[in-house]
mmCIF file with all atom_site columns, C-alpha atoms in Angstrom:
data_model
loop_
_atom_site.group_PDB
_atom_site.id
_atom_site.type_symbol
_atom_site.label_atom_id
_atom_site.label_alt_id
_atom_site.label_comp_id
_atom_site.label_asym_id
_atom_site.label_entity_id
_atom_site.label_seq_id
_atom_site.pdbx_PDB_ins_code
_atom_site.Cartn_x
_atom_site.Cartn_y
_atom_site.Cartn_z
_atom_site.occupancy
_atom_site.B_iso_or_equiv
_atom_site.pdbx_formal_charge
_atom_site.auth_seq_id
_atom_site.auth_comp_id
_atom_site.auth_asym_id
_atom_site.auth_atom_id
_atom_site.pdbx_PDB_model_num
ATOM 1   C CA . LYS A 1 1   ? -51.168 -2.623  22.283 1.00 83.00 ? 6   LYS A CA 1
ATOM 2   C CA . GLN A 1 2   ? -48.686 -2.630  19.911 1.00 86.00 ? 7   GLN A CA 1
ATOM 3   C CA . GLU A 1 3   ? -45.860 -6.448  20.794 1.00 92.00 ? 8   GLU A CA 1
ATOM 4   C CA . VAL A 1 4   ? -42.709 -7.674  19.012 1.00 95.00 ? 9   VAL A CA 1
ATOM 5   C CA . THR A 1 5   ? -41.600 -11.460 19.586 1.00 96.00 ? 10  THR A CA 1
ATOM 6   C CA . GLN A 1 6   ? -38.784 -12.539 18.305 1.00 96.00 ? 11  GLN A CA 1
ATOM 7   C CA . ILE A 1 7   ? -38.573 -16.713 17.814 1.00 92.00 ? 12  ILE A CA 1
ATOM 8   C CA . PRO A 1 8   ? -35.913 -18.088 18.372 1.00 92.00 ? 13  PRO A CA 1
ATOM 9   C CA . ALA A 1 9   ? -34.864 -16.159 22.003 1.00 93.00 ? 14  ALA A CA 1
ATOM 10  C CA . ALA A 1 10  ? -31.393 -17.746 21.429 1.00 95.00 ? 15  ALA A CA 1
ATOM 11  C CA . LEU A 1 11  ? -29.565 -19.747 18.219 1.00 95.00 ? 16  LEU A CA 1
ATOM 12  C CA . SER A 1 12  ? -26.399 -21.442 18.193 1.00 96.00 ? 17  SER A CA 1
ATOM 13  C CA . VAL A 1 13  ? -25.007 -22.532 14.681 1.00 96.00 ? 18  VAL A CA 1
ATOM 14  C CA . PRO A 1 14  ? -21.772 -23.271 12.338 1.00 97.00 ? 19  PRO A CA 1
ATOM 15  C CA . GLU A 1 15  ? -20.168 -21.228 10.854 1.00 97.00 ? 20  GLU A CA 1
ATOM 16  C CA . GLY A 1 16  ? -21.970 -21.155 6.417  1.00 97.00 ? 21  GLY A CA 1
ATOM 17  C CA . GLU A 1 17  ? -24.822 -22.182 7.900  1.00 96.00 ? 22  GLU A CA 1
ATOM 18  C CA . ASN A 1 18  ? -28.265 -20.149 6.102  1.00 97.00 ? 23  ASN A CA 1
ATOM 19  C CA . LEU A 1 19  ? -30.827 -18.536 8.705  1.00 96.00 ? 24  LEU A CA 1
ATOM 20  C CA . VAL A 1 20  ? -33.847 -17.544 9.409  1.00 96.00 ? 25  VAL A CA 1
ATOM 21  C CA . LEU A 1 21  ? -34.233 -14.964 12.297 1.00 97.00 ? 26  LEU A CA 1
ATOM 22  C CA . ASN A 1 22  ? -38.638 -14.907 13.226 1.00 97.00 ? 27  ASN A CA 1
ATOM 23  C CA . CYS A 1 23  ? -40.264 -11.436 14.548 1.00 97.00 ? 28  CYS A CA 1
ATOM 24  C CA . SER A 1 24  ? -43.517 -11.312 15.122 1.00 97.00 ? 29  SER A CA 1
ATOM 25  C CA . PHE A 1 25  ? -45.964 -8.170  15.598 1.00 96.00 ? 30  PHE A CA 1
ATOM 26  C CA . THR A 1 26  ? -49.560 -8.384  17.378 1.00 95.00 ? 31  THR A CA 1
ATOM 27  C CA . ASP A 1 27  ? -50.557 -5.138  15.561 1.00 89.00 ? 32  ASP A CA 1
ATOM 28  C CA . SER A 1 28  ? -49.838 -4.470  11.839 1.00 87.00 ? 33  SER A CA 1
ATOM 29  C CA . ALA A 1 29  ? -50.727 -0.587  11.221 1.00 88.00 ? 34  ALA A CA 1
ATOM 30  C CA . ILE A 1 30  ? -47.515 -0.091  11.253 1.00 88.00 ? 35  ILE A CA 1
ATOM 31  C CA . TYR A 1 31  ? -44.967 2.596   8.914  1.00 85.00 ? 36  TYR A CA 1
ATOM 32  C CA . ASN A 1 32  ? -41.974 0.476   8.922  1.00 89.00 ? 37  ASN A CA 1
ATOM 33  C CA . LEU A 1 33  ? -39.881 -1.904  10.679 1.00 92.00 ? 38  LEU A CA 1
ATOM 34  C CA . GLN A 1 34  ? -36.012 -2.089  10.834 1.00 92.00 ? 39  GLN A CA 1
ATOM 35  C CA . TRP A 1 35  ? -33.574 -5.009  12.120 1.00 95.00 ? 40  TRP A CA 1
ATOM 36  C CA . PHE A 1 36  ? -31.029 -3.402  14.480 1.00 94.00 ? 41  PHE A CA 1
ATOM 37  C CA . ARG A 1 37  ? -27.782 -6.055  16.001 1.00 94.00 ? 42  ARG A CA 1
ATOM 38  C CA . GLN A 1 38  ? -26.202 -4.830  19.066 1.00 91.00 ? 43  GLN A CA 1
ATOM 39  C CA . ASP A 1 39  ? -23.038 -6.428  20.022 1.00 88.00 ? 44  ASP A CA 1
ATOM 40  C CA . PRO A 1 40  ? -22.014 -6.842  23.599 1.00 81.00 ? 45  PRO A CA 1
ATOM 41  C CA . GLY A 1 41  ? -22.715 -3.792  26.277 1.00 74.00 ? 46  GLY A CA 1
ATOM 42  C CA . LYS A 1 42  ? -22.100 -2.241  22.685 1.00 78.00 ? 47  LYS A CA 1
ATOM 43  C CA . GLY A 1 43  ? -24.531 0.217   20.026 1.00 80.00 ? 48  GLY A CA 1
ATOM 44  C CA . LEU A 1 44  ? -27.497 -0.513  18.556 1.00 87.00 ? 49  LEU A CA 1
ATOM 45  C CA . THR A 1 45  ? -26.108 -0.994  14.150 1.00 88.00 ? 50  THR A CA 1
ATOM 46  C CA . SER A 1 46  ? -29.179 -0.176  11.985 1.00 88.00 ? 51  SER A CA 1
ATOM 47  C CA . LEU A 1 47  ? -28.816 -3.378  9.450  1.00 93.00 ? 52  LEU A CA 1
ATOM 48  C CA . LEU A 1 48  ? -32.155 -3.183  7.882  1.00 93.00 ? 53  LEU A CA 1
ATOM 49  C CA . LEU A 1 49  ? -34.986 -1.208  7.476  1.00 90.00 ? 54  LEU A CA 1
ATOM 50  C CA . ILE A 1 50  ? -37.921 -1.907  5.425  1.00 91.00 ? 55  ILE A CA 1
ATOM 51  C CA . GLN A 1 51  ? -41.437 0.044   4.834  1.00 88.00 ? 56  GLN A CA 1
ATOM 52  C CA . SER A 1 52  ? -44.932 -1.240  4.865  1.00 87.00 ? 57  SER A CA 1
ATOM 53  C CA . SER A 1 53  ? -44.802 -0.858  1.232  1.00 88.00 ? 58  SER A CA 1
ATOM 54  C CA . GLN A 1 54  ? -41.859 -3.028  0.825  1.00 90.00 ? 59  GLN A CA 1
ATOM 55  C CA . ARG A 1 55  ? -41.852 -6.805  1.136  1.00 92.00 ? 60  ARG A CA 1
ATOM 56  C CA . GLU A 1 56  ? -37.521 -7.117  1.359  1.00 93.00 ? 61  GLU A CA 1
ATOM 57  C CA . GLN A 1 57  ? -34.882 -5.616  1.644  1.00 92.00 ? 62  GLN A CA 1
ATOM 58  C CA . THR A 1 58  ? -30.995 -6.988  1.055  1.00 94.00 ? 63  THR A CA 1
ATOM 59  C CA . SER A 1 59  ? -28.037 -5.671  2.375  1.00 93.00 ? 64  SER A CA 1
ATOM 60  C CA . GLY A 1 60  ? -24.687 -7.970  1.056  1.00 96.00 ? 65  GLY A CA 1
ATOM 61  C CA . ARG A 1 61  ? -25.364 -11.826 2.998  1.00 97.00 ? 66  ARG A CA 1
ATOM 62  C CA . LEU A 1 62  ? -29.120 -9.999  4.817  1.00 97.00 ? 67  LEU A CA 1
ATOM 63  C CA . ASN A 1 63  ? -32.397 -10.465 3.510  1.00 97.00 ? 68  ASN A CA 1
ATOM 64  C CA . ALA A 1 64  ? -35.707 -8.559  5.473  1.00 96.00 ? 69  ALA A CA 1
ATOM 65  C CA . SER A 1 65  ? -39.363 -9.684  4.532  1.00 96.00 ? 70  SER A CA 1
ATOM 66  C CA . LEU A 1 66  ? -42.280 -8.443  5.665  1.00 96.00 ? 71  LEU A CA 1
ATOM 67  C CA . ASP A 1 67  ? -45.769 -9.230  5.410  1.00 95.00 ? 72  ASP A CA 1
ATOM 68  C CA . LYS A 1 68  ? -47.673 -6.984  6.748  1.00 91.00 ? 73  LYS A CA 1
ATOM 69  C CA . SER A 1 69  ? -50.599 -8.600  7.622  1.00 91.00 ? 74  SER A CA 1
ATOM 70  C CA . SER A 1 70  ? -50.024 -11.547 9.059  1.00 94.00 ? 75  SER A CA 1
ATOM 71  C CA . GLY A 1 71  ? -47.215 -10.448 11.057 1.00 95.00 ? 76  GLY A CA 1
ATOM 72  C CA . ARG A 1 72  ? -43.989 -11.104 10.889 1.00 96.00 ? 77  ARG A CA 1
ATOM 73  C CA . SER A 1 73  ? -41.036 -9.684  9.570  1.00 97.00 ? 78  SER A CA 1
ATOM 74  C CA . THR A 1 74  ? -38.081 -12.425 9.274  1.00 97.00 ? 79  THR A CA 1
ATOM 75  C CA . LEU A 1 75  ? -33.908 -11.812 8.691  1.00 97.00 ? 80  LEU A CA 1
ATOM 76  C CA . TYR A 1 76  ? -32.660 -13.801 6.624  1.00 97.00 ? 81  TYR A CA 1
ATOM 77  C CA . ILE A 1 77  ? -28.602 -14.155 7.030  1.00 97.00 ? 82  ILE A CA 1
ATOM 78  C CA . ALA A 1 78  ? -26.343 -16.167 4.109  1.00 97.00 ? 83  ALA A CA 1
ATOM 79  C CA . ALA A 1 79  ? -23.422 -18.163 4.547  1.00 97.00 ? 84  ALA A CA 1
ATOM 80  C CA . SER A 1 80  ? -22.827 -17.757 8.809  1.00 97.00 ? 85  SER A CA 1
ATOM 81  C CA . GLN A 1 81  ? -20.023 -16.423 10.151 1.00 97.00 ? 86  GLN A CA 1
ATOM 82  C CA . PRO A 1 82  ? -18.057 -16.251 13.516 1.00 96.00 ? 87  PRO A CA 1
ATOM 83  C CA . GLY A 1 83  ? -18.702 -12.239 13.235 1.00 96.00 ? 88  GLY A CA 1
ATOM 84  C CA . ASP A 1 84  ? -21.626 -12.468 12.710 1.00 97.00 ? 89  ASP A CA 1
ATOM 85  C CA . SER A 1 85  ? -22.263 -13.619 16.673 1.00 97.00 ? 90  SER A CA 1
ATOM 86  C CA . ALA A 1 86  ? -24.263 -10.630 18.157 1.00 96.00 ? 91  ALA A CA 1
ATOM 87  C CA . THR A 1 87  ? -28.452 -10.268 19.644 1.00 95.00 ? 92  THR A CA 1
ATOM 88  C CA . TYR A 1 88  ? -30.347 -8.485  16.436 1.00 97.00 ? 93  TYR A CA 1
ATOM 89  C CA . LEU A 1 89  ? -33.861 -7.334  17.488 1.00 95.00 ? 94  LEU A CA 1
ATOM 90  C CA . CYS A 1 90  ? -36.381 -5.350  15.478 1.00 95.00 ? 95  CYS A CA 1
ATOM 91  C CA . ALA A 1 91  ? -38.461 -2.811  15.485 1.00 93.00 ? 96  ALA A CA 1
ATOM 92  C CA . VAL A 1 92  ? -41.643 -1.707  14.937 1.00 92.00 ? 97  VAL A CA 1
ATOM 93  C CA . ARG A 1 93  ? -42.232 2.342   14.304 1.00 86.00 ? 98  ARG A CA 1
ATOM 94  C CA . LEU A 1 94  ? -45.847 2.852   15.082 1.00 82.00 ? 99  LEU A CA 1
ATOM 95  C CA . TRP A 1 95  ? -48.290 6.123   15.656 1.00 76.00 ? 100 TRP A CA 1
ATOM 96  C CA . GLU A 1 96  ? -49.656 4.876   18.670 1.00 73.00 ? 101 GLU A CA 1
ATOM 97  C CA . GLY A 1 97  ? -51.655 7.612   20.528 1.00 70.00 ? 102 GLY A CA 1
ATOM 98  C CA . GLY A 1 98  ? -51.241 10.333  19.466 1.00 67.00 ? 103 GLY A CA 1
ATOM 99  C CA . SER A 1 99  ? -47.354 10.061  18.667 1.00 67.00 ? 104 SER A CA 1
ATOM 100 C CA . GLU A 1 100 ? -44.835 7.559   17.160 1.00 69.00 ? 105 GLU A CA 1
ATOM 101 C CA . LYS A 1 101 ? -43.740 4.549   18.597 1.00 78.00 ? 106 LYS A CA 1
ATOM 102 C CA . LEU A 1 102 ? -40.662 2.429   17.763 1.00 83.00 ? 107 LEU A CA 1
ATOM 103 C CA . VAL A 1 103 ? -41.662 -0.581  19.520 1.00 88.00 ? 108 VAL A CA 1
ATOM 104 C CA . PHE A 1 104 ? -38.537 -2.919  20.570 1.00 91.00 ? 109 PHE A CA 1
ATOM 105 C CA . GLY A 1 105 ? -39.076 -7.547  20.610 1.00 93.00 ? 110 GLY A CA 1
ATOM 106 C CA . LYS A 1 106 ? -36.266 -8.750  23.115 1.00 91.00 ? 111 LYS A CA 1
ATOM 107 C CA . GLY A 1 107 ? -34.014 -9.577  20.976 1.00 94.00 ? 112 GLY A CA 1
ATOM 108 C CA . THR A 1 108 ? -32.028 -13.437 19.337 1.00 96.00 ? 113 THR A CA 1
ATOM 109 C CA . LYS A 1 109 ? -29.298 -13.849 19.896 1.00 95.00 ? 114 LYS A CA 1
ATOM 110 C CA . LEU A 1 110 ? -26.429 -15.399 17.758 1.00 97.00 ? 115 LEU A CA 1
ATOM 111 C CA . THR A 1 111 ? -24.096 -16.954 17.497 1.00 97.00 ? 116 THR A CA 1
ATOM 112 C CA . VAL A 1 112 ? -21.779 -19.044 14.958 1.00 97.00 ? 117 VAL A CA 1
ATOM 113 C CA . ASN A 1 113 ? -19.302 -21.324 15.383 1.00 96.00 ? 118 ASN A CA 1
ATOM 114 C CA . PRO A 1 114 ? -15.485 -22.477 13.754 1.00 94.00 ? 119 PRO A CA 1
ATOM 115 C CA . ALA B 2 1   ? -19.840 9.638   8.589  1.00 62.00 ? 24  ALA B CA 1
ATOM 116 C CA . ALA B 2 2   ? -20.687 10.665  11.387 1.00 74.00 ? 25  ALA B CA 1
ATOM 117 C CA . GLY B 2 3   ? -22.549 8.745   13.460 1.00 89.00 ? 26  GLY B CA 1
ATOM 118 C CA . VAL B 2 4   ? -24.714 9.820   17.195 1.00 92.00 ? 27  VAL B CA 1
ATOM 119 C CA . ILE B 2 5   ? -21.986 10.428  19.817 1.00 94.00 ? 28  ILE B CA 1
ATOM 120 C CA . GLN B 2 6   ? -22.535 9.739   23.200 1.00 95.00 ? 29  GLN B CA 1
ATOM 121 C CA . SER B 2 7   ? -21.026 10.873  25.988 1.00 96.00 ? 30  SER B CA 1
ATOM 122 C CA . PRO B 2 8   ? -19.817 9.724   28.526 1.00 95.00 ? 31  PRO B CA 1
ATOM 123 C CA . ARG B 2 9   ? -19.453 5.717   27.577 1.00 92.00 ? 32  ARG B CA 1
ATOM 124 C CA . HIS B 2 10  ? -18.657 4.789   31.022 1.00 94.00 ? 33  HIS B CA 1
ATOM 125 C CA . LEU B 2 11  ? -20.918 6.487   34.424 1.00 96.00 ? 34  LEU B CA 1
ATOM 126 C CA . ILE B 2 12  ? -20.122 4.979   37.715 1.00 97.00 ? 35  ILE B CA 1
ATOM 127 C CA . LYS B 2 13  ? -22.069 6.902   40.443 1.00 97.00 ? 36  LYS B CA 1
ATOM 128 C CA . GLU B 2 14  ? -23.590 6.336   44.383 1.00 97.00 ? 37  GLU B CA 1
ATOM 129 C CA . LYS B 2 15  ? -26.678 6.565   44.949 1.00 97.00 ? 38  LYS B CA 1
ATOM 130 C CA . ARG B 2 16  ? -28.201 9.815   45.546 1.00 96.00 ? 39  ARG B CA 1
ATOM 131 C CA . GLU B 2 17  ? -25.743 10.889  43.147 1.00 97.00 ? 40  GLU B CA 1
ATOM 132 C CA . THR B 2 18  ? -27.070 13.211  39.806 1.00 97.00 ? 41  THR B CA 1
ATOM 133 C CA . ALA B 2 19  ? -24.869 12.828  36.076 1.00 97.00 ? 42  ALA B CA 1
ATOM 134 C CA . THR B 2 20  ? -26.425 13.483  33.021 1.00 98.00 ? 43  THR B CA 1
ATOM 135 C CA . LEU B 2 21  ? -25.772 11.807  29.567 1.00 98.00 ? 44  LEU B CA 1
ATOM 136 C CA . LYS B 2 22  ? -25.099 13.660  26.374 1.00 98.00 ? 45  LYS B CA 1
ATOM 137 C CA . CYS B 2 23  ? -26.239 12.789  23.224 1.00 97.00 ? 46  CYS B CA 1
ATOM 138 C CA . TYR B 2 24  ? -24.843 14.349  20.188 1.00 96.00 ? 47  TYR B CA 1
ATOM 139 C CA . PRO B 2 25  ? -27.412 13.956  16.321 1.00 95.00 ? 48  PRO B CA 1
ATOM 140 C CA . ILE B 2 26  ? -25.607 12.975  13.481 1.00 92.00 ? 49  ILE B CA 1
ATOM 141 C CA . PRO B 2 27  ? -24.886 16.632  11.776 1.00 91.00 ? 50  PRO B CA 1
ATOM 142 C CA . ARG B 2 28  ? -29.026 18.030  10.286 1.00 87.00 ? 51  ARG B CA 1
ATOM 143 C CA . HIS B 2 29  ? -30.728 15.215  12.294 1.00 88.00 ? 52  HIS B CA 1
ATOM 144 C CA . ASP B 2 30  ? -33.438 16.861  14.218 1.00 88.00 ? 53  ASP B CA 1
ATOM 145 C CA . THR B 2 31  ? -35.776 14.287  15.874 1.00 88.00 ? 54  THR B CA 1
ATOM 146 C CA . VAL B 2 32  ? -33.215 12.742  19.475 1.00 91.00 ? 55  VAL B CA 1
ATOM 147 C CA . TYR B 2 33  ? -34.831 9.424   21.759 1.00 91.00 ? 56  TYR B CA 1
ATOM 148 C CA . TRP B 2 34  ? -33.783 8.122   24.826 1.00 94.00 ? 57  TRP B CA 1
ATOM 149 C CA . TYR B 2 35  ? -33.674 4.988   25.689 1.00 93.00 ? 58  TYR B CA 1
ATOM 150 C CA . GLN B 2 36  ? -32.721 2.340   28.397 1.00 94.00 ? 59  GLN B CA 1
ATOM 151 C CA . GLN B 2 37  ? -30.670 -1.315  28.167 1.00 90.00 ? 60  GLN B CA 1
ATOM 152 C CA . GLY B 2 38  ? -30.834 -3.042  31.531 1.00 88.00 ? 61  GLY B CA 1
ATOM 153 C CA . PRO B 2 39  ? -29.210 -6.171  31.518 1.00 83.00 ? 62  PRO B CA 1
ATOM 154 C CA . GLY B 2 40  ? -30.288 -9.029  29.166 1.00 78.00 ? 63  GLY B CA 1
ATOM 155 C CA . GLN B 2 41  ? -34.293 -6.186  27.687 1.00 83.00 ? 64  GLN B CA 1
ATOM 156 C CA . ASP B 2 42  ? -35.109 -4.765  25.150 1.00 84.00 ? 65  ASP B CA 1
ATOM 157 C CA . PRO B 2 43  ? -34.682 -1.341  24.870 1.00 88.00 ? 66  PRO B CA 1
ATOM 158 C CA . GLN B 2 44  ? -36.709 0.727   26.450 1.00 89.00 ? 67  GLN B CA 1
ATOM 159 C CA . PHE B 2 45  ? -38.321 4.376   25.226 1.00 88.00 ? 68  PHE B CA 1
ATOM 160 C CA . LEU B 2 46  ? -38.131 7.243   27.914 1.00 92.00 ? 69  LEU B CA 1
ATOM 161 C CA . ILE B 2 47  ? -37.968 10.623  25.624 1.00 91.00 ? 70  ILE B CA 1
ATOM 162 C CA . SER B 2 48  ? -38.120 11.614  22.115 1.00 89.00 ? 71  SER B CA 1
ATOM 163 C CA . PHE B 2 49  ? -37.847 15.355  20.981 1.00 90.00 ? 72  PHE B CA 1
ATOM 164 C CA . TYR B 2 50  ? -38.414 16.688  17.721 1.00 87.00 ? 73  TYR B CA 1
ATOM 165 C CA . GLU B 2 51  ? -37.379 20.516  16.960 1.00 88.00 ? 74  GLU B CA 1
ATOM 166 C CA . LYS B 2 52  ? -35.722 20.639  20.562 1.00 90.00 ? 75  LYS B CA 1
ATOM 167 C CA . MET B 2 53  ? -39.350 20.300  21.469 1.00 90.00 ? 76  MET B CA 1
ATOM 168 C CA . GLN B 2 54  ? -40.659 16.831  23.681 1.00 88.00 ? 77  GLN B CA 1
ATOM 169 C CA . SER B 2 55  ? -42.197 14.816  21.245 1.00 82.00 ? 78  SER B CA 1
ATOM 170 C CA . ASP B 2 56  ? -42.650 12.448  23.733 1.00 82.00 ? 79  ASP B CA 1
ATOM 171 C CA . LYS B 2 57  ? -42.525 10.306  27.148 1.00 85.00 ? 80  LYS B CA 1
ATOM 172 C CA . GLY B 2 58  ? -42.225 7.139   27.231 1.00 85.00 ? 81  GLY B CA 1
ATOM 173 C CA . SER B 2 59  ? -41.527 5.205   30.747 1.00 83.00 ? 82  SER B CA 1
ATOM 174 C CA . ILE B 2 60  ? -39.121 7.629   32.174 1.00 90.00 ? 83  ILE B CA 1
ATOM 175 C CA . PRO B 2 61  ? -39.707 8.457   35.778 1.00 93.00 ? 84  PRO B CA 1
ATOM 176 C CA . ASP B 2 62  ? -39.939 12.274  37.319 1.00 94.00 ? 85  ASP B CA 1
ATOM 177 C CA . ARG B 2 63  ? -35.734 11.837  38.503 1.00 96.00 ? 86  ARG B CA 1
ATOM 178 C CA . PHE B 2 64  ? -35.613 12.101  35.103 1.00 96.00 ? 87  PHE B CA 1
ATOM 179 C CA . SER B 2 65  ? -35.527 15.088  32.282 1.00 95.00 ? 88  SER B CA 1
ATOM 180 C CA . ALA B 2 66  ? -33.908 15.837  28.728 1.00 96.00 ? 89  ALA B CA 1
ATOM 181 C CA . GLN B 2 67  ? -33.948 18.463  26.349 1.00 96.00 ? 90  GLN B CA 1
ATOM 182 C CA . GLN B 2 68  ? -32.793 20.148  22.980 1.00 96.00 ? 91  GLN B CA 1
ATOM 183 C CA . PHE B 2 69  ? -30.661 22.403  22.413 1.00 95.00 ? 92  PHE B CA 1
ATOM 184 C CA . SER B 2 70  ? -30.303 25.170  19.801 1.00 94.00 ? 93  SER B CA 1
ATOM 185 C CA . ASP B 2 71  ? -27.817 23.243  17.912 1.00 93.00 ? 94  ASP B CA 1
ATOM 186 C CA . TYR B 2 72  ? -29.852 19.899  18.329 1.00 94.00 ? 95  TYR B CA 1
ATOM 187 C CA . HIS B 2 73  ? -28.022 18.012  21.194 1.00 96.00 ? 96  HIS B CA 1
ATOM 188 C CA . SER B 2 74  ? -29.814 16.880  24.156 1.00 97.00 ? 97  SER B CA 1
ATOM 189 C CA . GLU B 2 75  ? -28.988 15.864  27.677 1.00 98.00 ? 98  GLU B CA 1
ATOM 190 C CA . LEU B 2 76  ? -30.387 13.257  29.519 1.00 97.00 ? 99  LEU B CA 1
ATOM 191 C CA . ASN B 2 77  ? -30.399 14.759  33.940 1.00 97.00 ? 100 ASN B CA 1
ATOM 192 C CA . MET B 2 78  ? -31.068 11.364  36.267 1.00 97.00 ? 101 MET B CA 1
ATOM 193 C CA . SER B 2 79  ? -31.409 13.008  40.033 1.00 96.00 ? 102 SER B CA 1
ATOM 194 C CA . SER B 2 80  ? -31.741 10.689  42.976 1.00 97.00 ? 103 SER B CA 1
ATOM 195 C CA . LEU B 2 81  ? -30.298 7.864   41.844 1.00 97.00 ? 104 LEU B CA 1
ATOM 196 C CA . GLU B 2 82  ? -31.210 4.590   41.941 1.00 97.00 ? 105 GLU B CA 1
ATOM 197 C CA . LEU B 2 83  ? -29.659 1.303   41.912 1.00 96.00 ? 106 LEU B CA 1
ATOM 198 C CA . GLY B 2 84  ? -31.912 0.350   39.327 1.00 94.00 ? 107 GLY B CA 1
ATOM 199 C CA . ASP B 2 85  ? -30.738 3.045   37.315 1.00 96.00 ? 108 ASP B CA 1
ATOM 200 C CA . SER B 2 86  ? -27.860 1.020   36.827 1.00 96.00 ? 109 SER B CA 1
ATOM 201 C CA . ALA B 2 87  ? -28.362 0.537   33.004 1.00 94.00 ? 110 ALA B CA 1
ATOM 202 C CA . LEU B 2 88  ? -27.388 1.306   28.883 1.00 93.00 ? 111 LEU B CA 1
ATOM 203 C CA . TYR B 2 89  ? -28.665 4.442   28.225 1.00 95.00 ? 112 TYR B CA 1
ATOM 204 C CA . PHE B 2 90  ? -28.719 4.926   24.088 1.00 92.00 ? 113 PHE B CA 1
ATOM 205 C CA . CYS B 2 91  ? -29.641 7.871   21.924 1.00 94.00 ? 114 CYS B CA 1
ATOM 206 C CA . ALA B 2 92  ? -30.564 7.919   18.707 1.00 91.00 ? 115 ALA B CA 1
ATOM 207 C CA . SER B 2 93  ? -31.243 10.484  15.677 1.00 90.00 ? 116 SER B CA 1
ATOM 208 C CA . SER B 2 94  ? -33.542 10.807  13.559 1.00 85.00 ? 117 SER B CA 1
ATOM 209 C CA . LEU B 2 95  ? -34.647 13.290  9.850  1.00 81.00 ? 118 LEU B CA 1
ATOM 210 C CA . GLY B 2 96  ? -37.662 15.202  10.386 1.00 70.00 ? 119 GLY B CA 1
ATOM 211 C CA . GLN B 2 97  ? -40.340 13.523  12.033 1.00 59.00 ? 120 GLN B CA 1
ATOM 212 C CA . THR B 2 98  ? -44.133 14.404  11.248 1.00 48.00 ? 121 THR B CA 1
ATOM 213 C CA . ASN B 2 99  ? -47.686 13.556  12.281 1.00 40.00 ? 122 ASN B CA 1
ATOM 214 C CA . LEU B 2 100 ? -47.231 11.138  9.172  1.00 39.00 ? 123 LEU B CA 1
ATOM 215 C CA . ALA B 2 101 ? -45.413 7.320   7.723  1.00 41.00 ? 124 ALA B CA 1
ATOM 216 C CA . THR B 2 102 ? -41.273 8.362   9.112  1.00 55.00 ? 125 THR B CA 1
ATOM 217 C CA . ASN B 2 103 ? -39.382 6.752   6.796  1.00 61.00 ? 126 ASN B CA 1
ATOM 218 C CA . GLU B 2 104 ? -36.109 7.644   8.237  1.00 69.00 ? 127 GLU B CA 1
ATOM 219 C CA . LYS B 2 105 ? -33.951 4.971   10.080 1.00 75.00 ? 128 LYS B CA 1
ATOM 220 C CA . LEU B 2 106 ? -32.862 5.502   13.304 1.00 81.00 ? 129 LEU B CA 1
ATOM 221 C CA . PHE B 2 107 ? -28.791 5.686   13.908 1.00 86.00 ? 130 PHE B CA 1
ATOM 222 C CA . PHE B 2 108 ? -27.587 4.673   17.608 1.00 88.00 ? 131 PHE B CA 1
ATOM 223 C CA . GLY B 2 109 ? -24.901 5.678   19.309 1.00 90.00 ? 132 GLY B CA 1
ATOM 224 C CA . SER B 2 110 ? -23.184 3.007   20.569 1.00 87.00 ? 133 SER B CA 1
ATOM 225 C CA . GLY B 2 111 ? -24.880 4.291   24.345 1.00 91.00 ? 134 GLY B CA 1
ATOM 226 C CA . THR B 2 112 ? -23.183 4.933   28.105 1.00 94.00 ? 135 THR B CA 1
ATOM 227 C CA . GLN B 2 113 ? -23.070 2.176   30.696 1.00 93.00 ? 136 GLN B CA 1
ATOM 228 C CA . LEU B 2 114 ? -24.740 3.725   33.717 1.00 96.00 ? 137 LEU B CA 1
ATOM 229 C CA . SER B 2 115 ? -23.293 2.289   36.680 1.00 96.00 ? 138 SER B CA 1
ATOM 230 C CA . VAL B 2 116 ? -25.042 3.363   40.343 1.00 96.00 ? 139 VAL B CA 1
ATOM 231 C CA . LEU B 2 117 ? -23.075 2.149   43.439 1.00 94.00 ? 140 LEU B CA 1
#
């Protein structure tokens, strides 16, 4: 059964710092991996989607990488800002038990201090 | 651009009451997923629909049911509510689901916060 782990569970950094969030998964037979942002009590906002055949995706100050063979993905945030404070979740999409599934990690809560 | 719309945004119910949550996917999206997120928890998959047919079932209690209508909107019906049902319920939509690799992003709604008192 696919398990997704995110480390660290929480991270606090000063404004302007570059940071890396980690996501690991146990079964490398995934279709894609998606990073989401969630503000408290709010919905999930899709940040980046990396297909299994891709190694990275970039959007603005965000860069996500995928190493499927080792079961790892990282989300790199450059020049962090207080507005980046949120919980970041990664989710892998796979075919399991005869149907498509999206398995989430428990998230990394990021706080960027002014 | 149109996003996934969920209603109501907040819902307060008493134990043993019923609740209906609605989800309107992004136009042209034919696949809908329902997730439940308890406080401090990651989203847990409940059920999904593709082209108005149930495509997968997760940890959805027997007290809950759902369907997707001809206009692709979906409703999650919850009966005999329990205190433990208090959570944020998300709907997500995407375009097309096949038995091969799915390359479409999932787009999530803002969720319905259900409080059972």
